[in-house]
XYZ file of C-alpha atoms in Angstrom:
710
model
C 7.473 40.677 -19.620
C 7.310 37.378 -21.492
C 5.974 37.665 -25.035
C 2.886 35.601 -25.741
C 3.513 32.809 -28.229
C 1.126 33.018 -31.175
C 2.332 30.262 -33.492
C 1.985 26.593 -32.556
C 3.017 24.038 -35.159
C 2.578 20.255 -34.992
C 6.242 19.484 -34.394
C 7.781 16.014 -34.166
C 7.830 13.219 -31.573
C 11.619 13.165 -31.484
C 13.964 14.265 -30.034
C 12.273 14.075 -26.647
C 12.037 17.076 -24.388
C 12.600 20.681 -25.401
C 14.940 20.920 -28.377
C 16.209 24.229 -29.789
C 17.136 23.744 -33.457
C 18.309 27.296 -34.107
C 14.954 28.532 -35.371
C 12.428 27.397 -32.771
C 11.813 24.816 -30.056
C 10.278 21.372 -30.453
C 8.551 19.886 -27.404
C 7.906 16.140 -27.135
C 6.828 14.158 -24.073
C 5.780 10.531 -23.638
C 2.561 9.577 -21.853
C 0.667 6.436 -22.759
C -2.395 6.964 -20.566
C -2.778 10.766 -20.544
C -5.884 12.396 -21.981
C -4.372 15.864 -22.476
C -0.928 17.436 -22.073
C -0.370 21.170 -21.578
C 2.847 23.159 -21.835
C 2.931 25.933 -19.222
C 5.064 28.968 -20.089
C 6.349 31.204 -17.279
C 7.727 34.705 -17.027
C 11.475 35.276 -16.976
C 11.661 34.890 -13.187
C 9.483 31.793 -13.099
C 6.960 33.427 -10.801
C 3.870 33.650 -13.018
C 2.376 31.315 -15.558
C 1.718 33.462 -18.607
C 0.398 30.934 -21.107
C -0.768 27.345 -21.541
C -0.301 25.581 -24.840
C -1.977 22.265 -25.472
C 0.132 19.626 -27.186
C -2.554 18.422 -29.573
C -0.409 16.179 -31.728
C 0.220 12.620 -30.558
C 2.459 10.143 -32.367
C 3.350 6.723 -30.949
C 2.225 7.811 -27.463
C 4.358 10.972 -27.657
C 2.655 14.358 -27.341
C 4.395 17.120 -29.294
C 4.376 20.616 -30.768
C 6.807 23.103 -32.303
C 7.034 26.754 -31.236
C 8.852 28.814 -33.891
C 8.791 31.895 -31.631
C 10.321 30.174 -28.584
C 13.956 30.735 -27.702
C 16.577 29.375 -25.275
C 15.934 30.681 -21.772
C 12.182 30.014 -21.934
C 10.918 28.696 -18.579
C 8.278 25.993 -18.685
C 6.607 23.031 -17.004
C 3.902 20.500 -17.825
C 0.375 19.757 -16.699
C -1.040 16.378 -17.631
C -4.714 15.391 -17.568
C -5.980 11.855 -17.146
C -7.653 9.503 -14.677
C -6.866 9.635 -10.981
C -7.437 5.998 -10.023
C -4.555 4.830 -7.812
C -5.962 1.287 -7.559
C -5.393 1.018 -11.322
C -1.985 2.701 -11.170
C -3.098 6.103 -12.521
C -2.300 9.299 -10.587
C -2.870 12.134 -13.073
C -3.528 15.517 -11.489
C -3.458 18.652 -13.708
C -3.206 20.841 -10.606
C 0.409 19.757 -10.298
C 3.090 21.456 -12.378
C 5.508 18.765 -13.511
C 9.198 18.707 -14.352
C 9.633 17.544 -17.935
C 11.734 14.325 -17.878
C 14.188 15.414 -20.593
C 14.762 18.939 -19.228
C 18.429 19.890 -19.703
C 18.252 22.706 -17.171
C 16.104 22.914 -14.038
C 16.027 26.299 -12.347
C 15.697 26.261 -8.576
C 14.557 23.531 -6.201
C 11.103 22.724 -4.798
C 9.885 24.584 -1.738
C 8.058 22.009 0.315
C 4.274 22.337 0.563
C 1.289 20.029 0.896
C 0.365 21.277 -2.574
C 2.987 18.950 -4.089
C 0.952 15.875 -3.226
C -1.647 14.497 -5.602
C -3.832 13.564 -2.644
C -4.986 15.575 0.367
C -2.569 15.288 3.263
C -4.488 14.216 6.367
C -7.480 12.777 4.510
C -8.918 9.573 5.920
C -8.686 8.177 2.390
C -4.948 8.954 2.243
C -3.657 8.722 -1.346
C -7.089 7.701 -2.647
C -8.232 11.279 -2.063
C -7.653 14.041 -4.676
C -5.823 17.330 -4.043
C -6.843 20.354 -6.154
C -4.237 22.734 -4.731
C -1.906 24.156 -7.377
C 1.796 23.712 -6.660
C 3.332 25.895 -9.399
C 4.516 28.580 -6.976
C 6.571 26.009 -5.092
C 8.067 24.189 -8.080
C 11.340 24.703 -9.960
C 10.965 25.460 -13.648
C 12.497 23.795 -16.679
C 14.536 26.002 -18.998
C 15.133 25.645 -22.724
C 18.868 25.553 -23.439
C 21.128 26.208 -26.361
C 23.452 23.198 -26.288
C 26.198 24.895 -28.315
C 29.602 24.893 -26.601
C 33.126 25.368 -27.838
C 34.762 22.060 -26.958
C 37.797 22.853 -29.087
C 39.988 19.773 -29.356
C 38.645 18.170 -26.169
C 38.918 14.414 -26.051
C 38.662 11.742 -23.406
C 41.963 10.842 -21.695
C 40.837 7.232 -22.275
C 42.834 5.770 -19.401
C 43.249 1.991 -19.618
C 41.205 0.247 -16.937
C 44.267 -1.324 -15.327
C 46.002 2.063 -15.091
C 43.160 3.881 -13.345
C 43.315 5.402 -9.880
C 39.742 6.465 -9.092
C 38.910 9.306 -6.700
C 35.340 9.534 -5.366
C 34.456 13.229 -5.051
C 31.486 15.254 -3.843
C 31.356 18.414 -5.952
C 30.313 20.652 -3.077
C 32.177 19.075 -0.196
C 35.519 19.005 -1.965
C 36.013 22.771 -2.216
C 33.636 24.278 0.364
C 36.501 24.856 2.813
C 39.371 25.183 0.337
C 41.253 28.378 1.238
C 42.669 28.842 -2.275
C 39.281 28.736 -4.022
C 37.480 32.115 -4.147
C 34.408 32.007 -1.934
C 31.951 32.505 -4.823
C 33.254 29.343 -6.504
C 33.457 27.041 -3.511
C 31.222 24.013 -3.737
C 30.680 24.379 -7.490
C 31.613 22.828 -10.813
C 33.767 25.899 -11.445
C 35.583 25.379 -8.155
C 36.381 21.801 -9.072
C 38.083 23.002 -12.256
C 40.382 25.544 -10.614
C 44.159 25.223 -10.481
C 44.506 24.288 -6.777
C 42.161 21.321 -7.289
C 43.815 20.203 -10.532
C 47.236 20.478 -8.910
C 46.129 18.354 -5.951
C 44.735 15.643 -8.223
C 47.836 15.619 -10.416
C 50.290 15.528 -7.498
C 48.338 12.718 -5.912
C 48.344 10.697 -9.127
C 44.596 10.534 -9.734
C 43.559 9.466 -13.237
C 39.769 9.464 -12.827
C 37.338 11.435 -10.679
C 34.043 9.743 -9.874
C 31.550 12.475 -9.035
C 28.801 11.667 -6.579
C 25.338 12.379 -8.040
C 25.079 15.611 -10.020
C 21.711 14.916 -11.667
C 19.087 17.346 -10.378
C 17.811 15.948 -7.081
C 15.385 16.759 -4.255
C 15.995 17.359 -0.567
C 13.572 15.069 1.275
C 10.842 16.859 3.199
C 11.555 15.052 6.458
C 15.169 16.246 6.241
C 14.353 19.845 5.386
C 11.941 20.032 8.326
C 14.847 19.033 10.603
C 17.215 21.570 9.007
C 19.092 18.783 7.227
C 19.686 18.161 3.519
C 20.076 15.223 1.148
C 23.785 15.929 0.862
C 24.762 12.840 -1.127
C 22.119 13.453 -3.816
C 20.841 9.896 -4.365
C 17.325 11.272 -4.876
C 17.170 12.178 -8.559
C 14.327 13.920 -10.353
C 16.049 15.161 -13.542
C 18.276 12.750 -15.447
C 19.548 15.301 -17.995
C 20.081 18.396 -15.856
C 23.191 19.031 -13.742
C 22.022 20.130 -10.304
C 21.919 23.921 -10.239
C 23.009 24.124 -6.590
C 26.533 23.223 -7.709
C 26.662 25.973 -10.330
C 28.248 29.347 -9.619
C 27.004 30.782 -12.913
C 23.614 29.107 -13.235
C 24.608 27.880 -16.705
C 25.135 24.281 -17.808
C 28.226 25.436 -19.696
C 29.927 25.562 -16.293
C 29.697 21.772 -16.029
C 31.076 21.394 -19.549
C 33.964 23.716 -18.756
C 34.776 21.611 -15.691
C 34.920 18.441 -17.803
C 37.014 20.143 -20.475
C 39.475 21.415 -17.875
C 39.845 18.035 -16.193
C 40.342 16.362 -19.568
C 43.068 18.861 -20.436
C 44.827 17.770 -17.244
C 44.540 14.136 -18.341
C 41.826 13.284 -15.814
C 38.670 11.345 -16.682
C 35.206 12.179 -15.335
C 32.816 9.412 -14.274
C 29.331 10.154 -12.935
C 27.606 8.268 -10.140
C 24.076 7.909 -11.538
C 20.799 6.916 -9.887
C 18.431 5.417 -12.454
C 16.847 2.843 -10.155
C 14.343 5.151 -8.424
C 13.219 8.772 -8.258
C 12.556 11.358 -5.563
C 8.793 10.773 -5.707
C 8.869 7.983 -3.108
C 6.058 5.523 -2.446
C 2.293 5.936 -2.821
C 2.354 8.667 -0.167
C 5.067 10.660 -1.896
C 4.843 13.949 -3.829
C 4.011 14.417 -7.510
C 6.976 16.173 -9.142
C 7.271 14.552 -12.564
C 6.951 10.884 -13.565
C 4.055 10.086 -11.234
C 1.951 12.823 -12.798
C 3.091 12.129 -16.349
C 2.194 8.447 -16.422
C 2.625 6.587 -13.148
C 1.681 3.208 -14.625
C 4.312 3.446 -17.348
C 7.293 4.825 -15.454
C 7.132 2.799 -12.228
C 7.039 -0.867 -11.247
C 3.697 -1.422 -9.538
C 2.637 -4.254 -7.281
C 1.123 -7.167 -9.187
C -1.857 -7.602 -6.880
C -2.642 -3.921 -6.179
C -1.337 -1.224 -8.519
C -1.878 1.395 -5.845
C 1.463 0.296 -4.407
C 5.008 0.163 -5.760
C 7.604 -2.557 -5.993
C 10.510 -1.263 -3.978
C 13.880 -2.884 -4.682
C 15.759 0.253 -3.668
C 14.575 1.094 -0.166
C 13.480 4.499 -1.481
C 9.797 3.797 -2.057
C 9.731 3.101 -5.790
C 11.603 1.448 -8.650
C 11.661 2.693 -12.236
C 10.224 0.122 -14.651
C 13.059 -0.985 -16.916
C 10.632 -3.371 -18.622
C 8.782 -0.445 -20.192
C 10.292 0.852 -23.411
C 9.769 4.505 -22.454
C 11.880 4.103 -19.294
C 14.595 2.175 -21.084
C 14.690 4.837 -23.790
C 14.779 7.614 -21.187
C 17.792 6.091 -19.466
C 19.654 5.323 -22.680
C 18.979 8.827 -24.009
C 20.224 10.270 -20.711
C 23.421 8.216 -20.782
C 24.139 9.147 -24.381
C 23.465 12.826 -23.639
C 26.033 12.893 -20.836
C 28.608 11.212 -23.077
C 27.978 13.043 -26.360
C 26.940 16.490 -25.122
C 28.641 16.699 -21.719
C 31.722 14.588 -22.637
C 31.809 12.425 -19.501
C 33.856 9.242 -19.705
C 31.682 6.709 -17.911
C 29.208 5.931 -15.182
C 28.924 4.209 -11.841
C 25.382 2.820 -11.502
C 23.840 3.038 -8.041
C 22.026 -0.171 -7.002
C 22.643 -1.559 -10.472
C 20.911 -4.875 -9.754
C 17.592 -3.023 -9.737
C 18.205 -2.027 -13.363
C 18.668 -5.672 -14.341
C 15.441 -6.932 -12.776
C 12.888 -8.021 -15.326
C 9.929 -9.921 -13.901
C 11.499 -10.182 -10.471
C 14.901 -11.821 -10.642
C 18.104 -10.062 -11.620
C 18.871 -11.028 -15.232
C 22.478 -10.480 -16.318
C 21.419 -11.107 -19.913
C 18.403 -8.831 -19.719
C 17.213 -5.949 -21.845
C 19.162 -3.257 -19.994
C 22.522 -4.918 -20.588
C 21.662 -5.957 -24.138
C 20.723 -2.396 -25.017
C 23.954 -0.955 -23.636
C 26.157 -3.610 -25.236
C 24.791 -3.008 -28.724
C 24.920 0.784 -28.438
C 27.862 2.218 -30.423
C 28.383 4.974 -27.833
C 27.668 3.332 -24.498
C 29.462 0.081 -25.252
C 32.783 1.929 -25.496
C 32.760 3.889 -22.220
C 33.546 2.869 -18.646
C 30.670 1.105 -16.894
C 30.824 0.407 -13.164
C 28.087 -1.359 -11.199
C 27.167 -1.183 -7.569
C 26.244 -4.863 -7.874
C 23.411 -5.135 -5.405
C 20.023 -3.744 -4.442
C 17.698 -4.293 -1.476
C 15.485 -6.941 -3.064
C 15.658 -10.702 -2.826
C 18.557 -12.047 -4.883
C 19.904 -8.553 -5.409
C 23.466 -9.259 -4.261
C 25.297 -9.904 -7.541
C 28.994 -9.303 -6.882
C 30.934 -11.129 -9.590
C 27.886 -11.738 -11.759
C 27.738 -8.705 -14.031
C 28.448 -9.318 -17.732
C 31.551 -8.649 -19.798
C 32.312 -4.972 -20.247
C 31.360 -4.089 -16.675
C 33.460 -3.509 -13.583
C 31.987 -3.739 -10.088
C 32.399 -2.189 -6.687
C 33.842 -5.176 -4.832
C 32.652 -5.109 -1.227
C 34.244 -8.518 -0.669
C 37.563 -6.753 -1.164
C 36.602 -4.044 1.326
C 35.516 -6.481 4.014
C 38.441 -8.857 3.561
C 41.151 -6.190 3.738
C 39.489 -4.494 6.698
C 39.213 -7.803 8.563
C 42.839 -8.707 7.861
C 44.347 -5.459 9.126
C 41.958 -5.427 12.077
C 43.697 -8.656 13.058
C 40.818 -11.079 12.608
C 41.980 -14.678 12.451
C 41.232 -16.986 9.553
C 41.256 -14.163 6.991
C 44.556 -14.907 5.279
C 43.240 -16.922 2.321
C 40.394 -14.559 1.590
C 42.732 -11.581 1.768
C 45.124 -13.223 -0.690
C 42.287 -13.719 -3.193
C 41.329 -10.057 -2.994
C 44.932 -8.820 -3.136
C 45.439 -10.548 -6.488
C 42.303 -9.324 -8.234
C 39.509 -11.650 -7.026
C 39.971 -14.225 -9.766
C 37.423 -16.423 -7.995
C 34.774 -13.820 -8.855
C 35.766 -12.703 -12.331
C 38.136 -15.014 -14.190
C 35.691 -17.849 -14.965
C 33.569 -15.564 -17.156
C 36.514 -14.163 -19.112
C 36.724 -10.921 -17.170
C 39.978 -9.303 -16.061
C 41.405 -8.025 -12.760
C 40.137 -4.503 -13.447
C 36.595 -5.895 -13.174
C 37.170 -5.463 -9.448
C 36.883 -1.872 -8.271
C 38.788 -2.178 -5.015
C 38.000 0.115 -2.128
C 38.518 0.277 1.613
C 36.082 3.153 2.145
C 33.365 4.849 0.101
C 30.971 7.737 0.637
C 28.723 5.482 2.738
C 30.424 4.142 5.835
C 33.386 5.300 7.878
C 36.123 7.439 6.415
C 39.566 5.853 6.580
C 40.480 7.897 9.654
C 37.270 6.937 11.412
C 37.761 3.280 10.478
C 40.819 3.198 12.755
C 39.356 5.552 15.387
C 35.891 4.159 16.165
C 34.586 0.716 17.072
C 30.959 1.772 16.622
C 29.050 4.360 14.616
C 28.155 7.768 16.064
C 25.329 9.059 13.880
C 23.489 11.178 16.440
C 23.767 14.262 14.214
C 21.392 12.557 11.748
C 18.623 12.858 14.364
C 17.577 9.210 14.047
C 18.736 8.139 17.520
C 21.784 6.440 15.978
C 19.592 3.742 14.403
C 20.691 4.481 10.833
C 23.905 3.281 9.229
C 25.641 -0.079 9.215
C 26.575 -1.702 12.516
C 29.045 -4.116 10.893
C 31.995 -1.909 10.007
C 34.988 -4.196 10.669
C 36.613 -1.201 12.335
C 39.042 -0.983 15.263
C 39.680 2.136 17.303
C 43.225 1.123 18.285
C 42.513 1.446 21.992
C 40.268 4.485 22.480
C 36.923 5.526 21.017
C 37.168 8.686 18.958
C 39.880 11.323 18.955
C 42.698 10.688 21.418
C 45.553 12.583 23.026
C 47.537 9.387 23.530
C 50.615 9.554 21.241
C 50.928 5.771 21.053
C 47.326 5.390 19.869
C 47.734 8.092 17.248
C 50.969 6.530 15.959
C 49.217 3.161 15.651
C 46.222 4.703 13.877
C 48.476 6.453 11.389
C 50.276 3.179 10.685
C 47.004 1.316 10.209
C 45.905 3.933 7.694
C 49.189 3.487 5.835
C 48.676 -0.284 5.839
C 45.200 0.018 4.388
C 46.198 2.608 1.780
C 49.250 0.640 0.674
C 47.287 -2.599 0.415
C 44.622 -0.899 -1.673
C 47.092 0.713 -4.050
C 49.278 -2.372 -4.469
C 46.397 -4.775 -5.148
C 45.383 -6.059 -8.570
C 42.231 -4.351 -9.821
C 41.251 -0.695 -10.092
C 41.709 1.159 -6.770
C 39.228 3.780 -5.595
C 40.073 6.369 -2.957
C 37.499 8.552 -1.246
C 38.454 12.210 -1.447
C 40.081 13.212 1.822
C 41.077 9.743 2.999
C 44.610 10.514 1.883
C 44.787 13.381 4.389
C 42.905 12.261 7.475
C 39.336 13.430 6.836
C 36.971 12.528 9.684
C 33.181 12.547 9.966
C 33.397 12.315 13.776
C 32.365 8.662 13.674
C 29.303 9.219 11.471
C 29.103 6.321 9.023
C 25.978 7.537 7.229
C 26.495 11.261 6.663
C 24.005 11.392 3.777
C 22.187 14.359 5.322
C 25.143 16.363 6.625
C 25.721 19.292 4.268
C 28.167 20.901 6.673
C 31.757 20.517 7.910
C 31.021 16.946 9.050
C 31.110 15.982 5.361
C 33.210 18.739 3.809
C 36.939 18.266 3.298
C 39.328 20.091 5.575
C 42.356 21.621 3.864
C 44.119 22.961 6.967
C 46.221 19.869 7.551
C 47.990 18.754 10.691
C 51.507 17.357 10.418
C 50.166 13.789 10.527
C 47.714 14.579 7.717
C 50.470 16.051 5.535
C 52.542 12.926 6.129
C 49.579 10.761 5.116
C 49.112 12.771 1.916
C 52.797 12.447 1.016
C 52.715 8.718 1.801
C 49.707 8.220 -0.481
C 51.451 10.095 -3.284
C 54.473 7.850 -2.810
C 52.500 4.608 -2.998
C 50.503 5.721 -6.058
C 53.846 6.523 -7.649
C 55.078 2.994 -6.876
C 51.922 1.512 -8.364
C 52.374 3.456 -11.584
C 56.094 2.690 -11.800
C 55.586 -1.084 -11.560
C 53.390 -2.815 -14.154
C 53.163 -5.811 -11.794
C 50.633 -3.876 -9.712
C 48.305 -3.117 -12.584
C 48.357 -6.254 -14.657
C 45.807 -6.905 -17.365
C 45.685 -10.639 -16.645
C 45.351 -12.765 -13.541
C 48.377 -14.521 -12.068
C 48.670 -18.182 -13.043
C 50.501 -19.444 -9.962
C 52.752 -21.585 -12.131
C 55.995 -21.193 -14.144
C 55.558 -18.977 -17.205
C 57.424 -19.102 -20.526
C 59.343 -22.277 -19.684
C 60.989 -20.901 -16.529
C 61.345 -22.597 -13.181
C 59.949 -19.828 -11.002
C 56.190 -19.217 -10.784
C 54.773 -15.802 -11.656
C 53.553 -15.490 -8.044
C 54.682 -17.322 -4.908
C 53.106 -17.109 -1.454
C 55.646 -17.288 1.365
C 55.608 -17.856 5.093
C 57.959 -16.090 7.497
C 60.634 -18.760 6.963
C 60.828 -17.788 3.306
C 59.272 -21.085 2.225
C 56.219 -21.482 0.057
C 53.006 -21.466 2.080
C 51.383 -24.868 2.525
C 47.701 -25.695 2.672
C 48.124 -26.093 6.404
C 49.522 -22.558 6.684
C 46.527 -21.107 4.843
C 44.124 -22.810 7.206
C 45.756 -21.719 10.464
C 43.391 -19.353 12.266
C 46.321 -17.609 13.957
C 48.192 -16.875 10.706
C 48.393 -13.153 10.093
C 51.704 -12.831 8.260
C 52.676 -13.701 4.710
C 54.876 -12.670 1.832
C 54.095 -12.455 -1.882
C 56.829 -12.829 -4.503
C 55.981 -11.299 -7.884
C 58.122 -12.400 -10.812
C 58.479 -9.289 -12.943
C 60.147 -11.122 -15.791
C 57.238 -13.529 -16.141
C 54.590 -11.031 -17.189
C 52.497 -11.931 -20.237
C 51.224 -8.376 -20.804
C 52.372 -6.281 -23.730
C 52.336 -2.564 -24.408
C 50.193 -0.940 -27.095
C 52.717 -1.900 -29.772
C 52.889 -5.545 -28.732
C 56.190 -5.371 -26.855
C 56.207 -7.598 -23.794
C 56.285 -5.715 -20.498
C 58.877 -6.506 -17.866
C 59.236 -5.388 -14.286
C 61.512 -5.902 -11.327
C 60.974 -8.958 -9.167
C 59.090 -7.638 -6.163
C 58.387 -8.936 -2.682
C 55.438 -7.764 -0.601
C 55.436 -8.586 3.122
C 52.299 -8.165 5.249
C 52.007 -8.611 9.006
C 48.679 -7.903 10.687
C 49.828 -9.372 13.994
C 50.866 -7.075 16.815
C 54.227 -8.838 17.219
C 57.311 -8.260 15.091
C 58.392 -11.018 12.706
C 61.869 -11.875 11.414
C 60.952 -12.625 7.796
C 63.538 -14.573 5.797
C 64.014 -13.059 2.348
C 63.849 -15.643 -0.474
C 66.820 -16.718 -2.606
C 65.484 -17.438 -6.087
C 68.563 -16.104 -7.840
C 72.150 -16.364 -6.623
C 74.021 -13.401 -5.127
C 71.215 -10.878 -5.339
C 69.994 -8.312 -2.875
C 66.637 -6.888 -1.828
C 66.137 -3.101 -1.838
C 63.413 -1.712 0.423
C 60.945 0.499 -1.468
C 58.357 0.951 1.278
C 57.882 0.225 4.971
C 54.657 1.413 6.597
C 56.295 1.304 10.029
C 57.515 4.821 9.355
C 55.405 7.862 8.572
C 57.198 8.604 5.305
C 57.234 4.959 4.240
C 61.034 4.797 4.183
C 63.116 2.116 5.897
C 66.133 2.686 8.178
C 68.169 0.125 6.244
C 67.438 0.063 2.530
C 69.340 -3.039 1.301
C 69.327 -6.638 2.503
C 70.959 -9.759 1.126
C 68.844 -12.692 -0.004
C 68.595 -15.172 2.824
C 68.796 -12.478 5.498
C 65.822 -11.836 7.755
C 63.918 -8.605 7.466
C 62.723 -7.057 10.758
C 59.020 -6.884 9.802
C 57.271 -4.824 12.451
C 53.963 -5.745 13.929
C 51.083 -4.280 11.936
C 53.203 -3.260 8.971
C 53.563 -3.733 5.214
C 56.878 -3.777 3.377
C 57.683 -3.715 -0.355
C 61.103 -4.800 -1.626
C 62.706 -4.938 -5.071
C 65.208 -7.565 -6.156
C 68.537 -6.020 -7.140
C 71.888 -7.336 -8.257
C 74.837 -6.859 -5.874
C 76.926 -3.744 -6.398
C-alpha cells in the first residue's frame, strides 16, 4: 500500500521533471496556458490512483512543488486543466492522465482505448467534441528515479571522425535470435553488452554503434489492431526515458551498463533521436502528453486555423522549435543523455524540421546556435538526416560546421554505378573522394559525409542485389508503402534463387558495394547484418515487422560467413591505410613540390582520364591512383602521415578489362591487396610489374599497393 503524502512544499521551477535530491522529490512542469496542474500518485503496481496533489506554485510559467516524503520508485502522472478550444489551439482535458515530459523512467506502454482521445471517437463534431472518459487504467506511469550510478573510470572512446566505422543497430533485432545470448537477455540493452556481441563488433572493426531510437515510443493503434508493431521506434513520447521494452531488468541502470561496457571495449554509442514530432499525431490523434499539457506551446499550428498542425514530418505534427519551452526540452534531453547516460553523440531524424523557423529551413537558426554555444553539446558527434517532408526540406550539404550528414547522394551514386547505369562515372568519382562538391566550399571536411549503401529504411544489402522491386505485402498496405526507386538489380532472378551463377554474381556485387563503401573518403556506415547476408525478403519498409523479417540471423550459410570475413578484411585495409580516412580533401595537383598529383584518375590504358572519357555514357571502368607520400595530414603530435601509393580499379561493366598498371616510378611492382572477383578477396597472382596489364574481371573492384622490386 502506498503511503499518503502529507507534506507539500513550494519547491522550485528547476530542474524540470521529477528530481530526487537525496531528501525528497521536486516536481516542475511547464505549461503556459494551463489553469491548474495536478500530480497523480499511484500505488506500487500503477493500478490505482491513490492521491492527487495540486501544484499551486507557478514561476515563469512552470508549475512546481516539493515532496519531502517522496522517494525513488514513486509512480505518477499529470492531469492538466485549461480550456478545450481546438480552434484556438487549446486541447486541455483533465480526464486524460499525461506522461510528464521530463520523466526519466516510463513503466509500461499504453493499452489502446478510445479513452486516450481528448474528443469523442465517432462524434459528428470530430475533435471539436469533448471526451470525459478517464484513460488512467490504460496509460503507462512515470517513475521517480535515483540517477546515481557507479561509472568508475568510464570515458568516451572519442574516436576521430575520419577513423570511425559506424554500425547501425536495432537493440532488439540484433540479439533476438543470437544463440549465444541467454533467452532472458535477447533483445535488450543487457544483451547488447554481452561478450558475443562485443566480440563480433571488435572482430568486425566497428568503432561506433548507432542505435535506432531508444527513447520511449508508442506502437501506433492502426498497427496494433493488425497485430503489427512500430518496430523502428520513430514515434517518440518520452525524450528522457530509455524504452522499457528493451530492458531485461526494468531499470535504467541497464542502459548505463550497456554504454559503460561498450566504452570499455573502445566502442562509441550514438543515439538516433526523433525530436521533430511526437506519437500524438494530427488533430485526430490521442492525448498522451504534450497535447494535454499545452498544445499551443509544444506544437506548430496552422497559421490560419490553429485546430490543425503544420506537418513537416509526415507524422501528423511538428514540435515547435520556435518556442523556448520546446527548445529547452530538447537541449535538456540531449545534455541528459550525454552527461547522465554517457552517450557520445546523436543522429537527428528529419533534422531539417528542427531548423525550420517561420517556414524555411534556416542553417543559422536558433536550434543550431543553441547547440554550437553549448559547452557540452558542441563537443560531441552530431549527425543530421538532412531532409524532411516539407517544401525546401532537402538540405544535403547545407548543414553548418560541426555537423556531419547522411549523404543519400553517395548512396544513389554508388548503387547506380555498380548496377551498371551509364553516365554515372563522374558522379561516382565525386562521392568516392568525399563529396567535396557538397562540403569543401564551407570549410567542412570529408567526414562531413556519412557514406552508406543501405540503412534501416530501404533494402538490405542482400536484397539490393536480389530484388528489382519491393515486396512489402507483409505490411498489409497492398505494397503501396516504401520507395519504388531503389536503384537495385536482382542479377537475373527476382528473390532467392537456386541458380549458382546468379548467387555467385550477387555475392560479388555485395563485395563490390561493401569494398567501395569502406574504401571511400568520409565516414562509412554499415547496417547491422549487411556484412553477413541479412535479408528482409524484399521488404524495403520493414518499420512494422517486429519478427524474423527484421531480426538478424546468426546461423550463417557458407556464403554469409565468407561475406563476414571479407568485410572484416576490407575494414582492416581501411584502418591500415591512412589514405582511406584522410582529414582533408584531395587537391588533384602536385603536393609539396613533387611532380605527381595526390590523386590521378586513370582509364584502362593507364593514362589520365580526359574530359571526354568522363562524359562517355558507356564508360564504366576507371582507376584511381592515390599518392601515399603526398598526404598533408599529421598525427596527434604533428608528425606528417605517410602511406603506400595505392591503386584502386573499378569495373562495373559485365566484360573483363585488361587494365594497364601505371609507371610513375621506375622498376616498381604492384602487389594485389584485394580482388572482389573471389569470395575471400584474394587474387590468384599477387604481384604485377608496372606497365603490365591486370586482368580486371567484369563487375569487380581491385586494390593494389606499389612495392619496390625484390
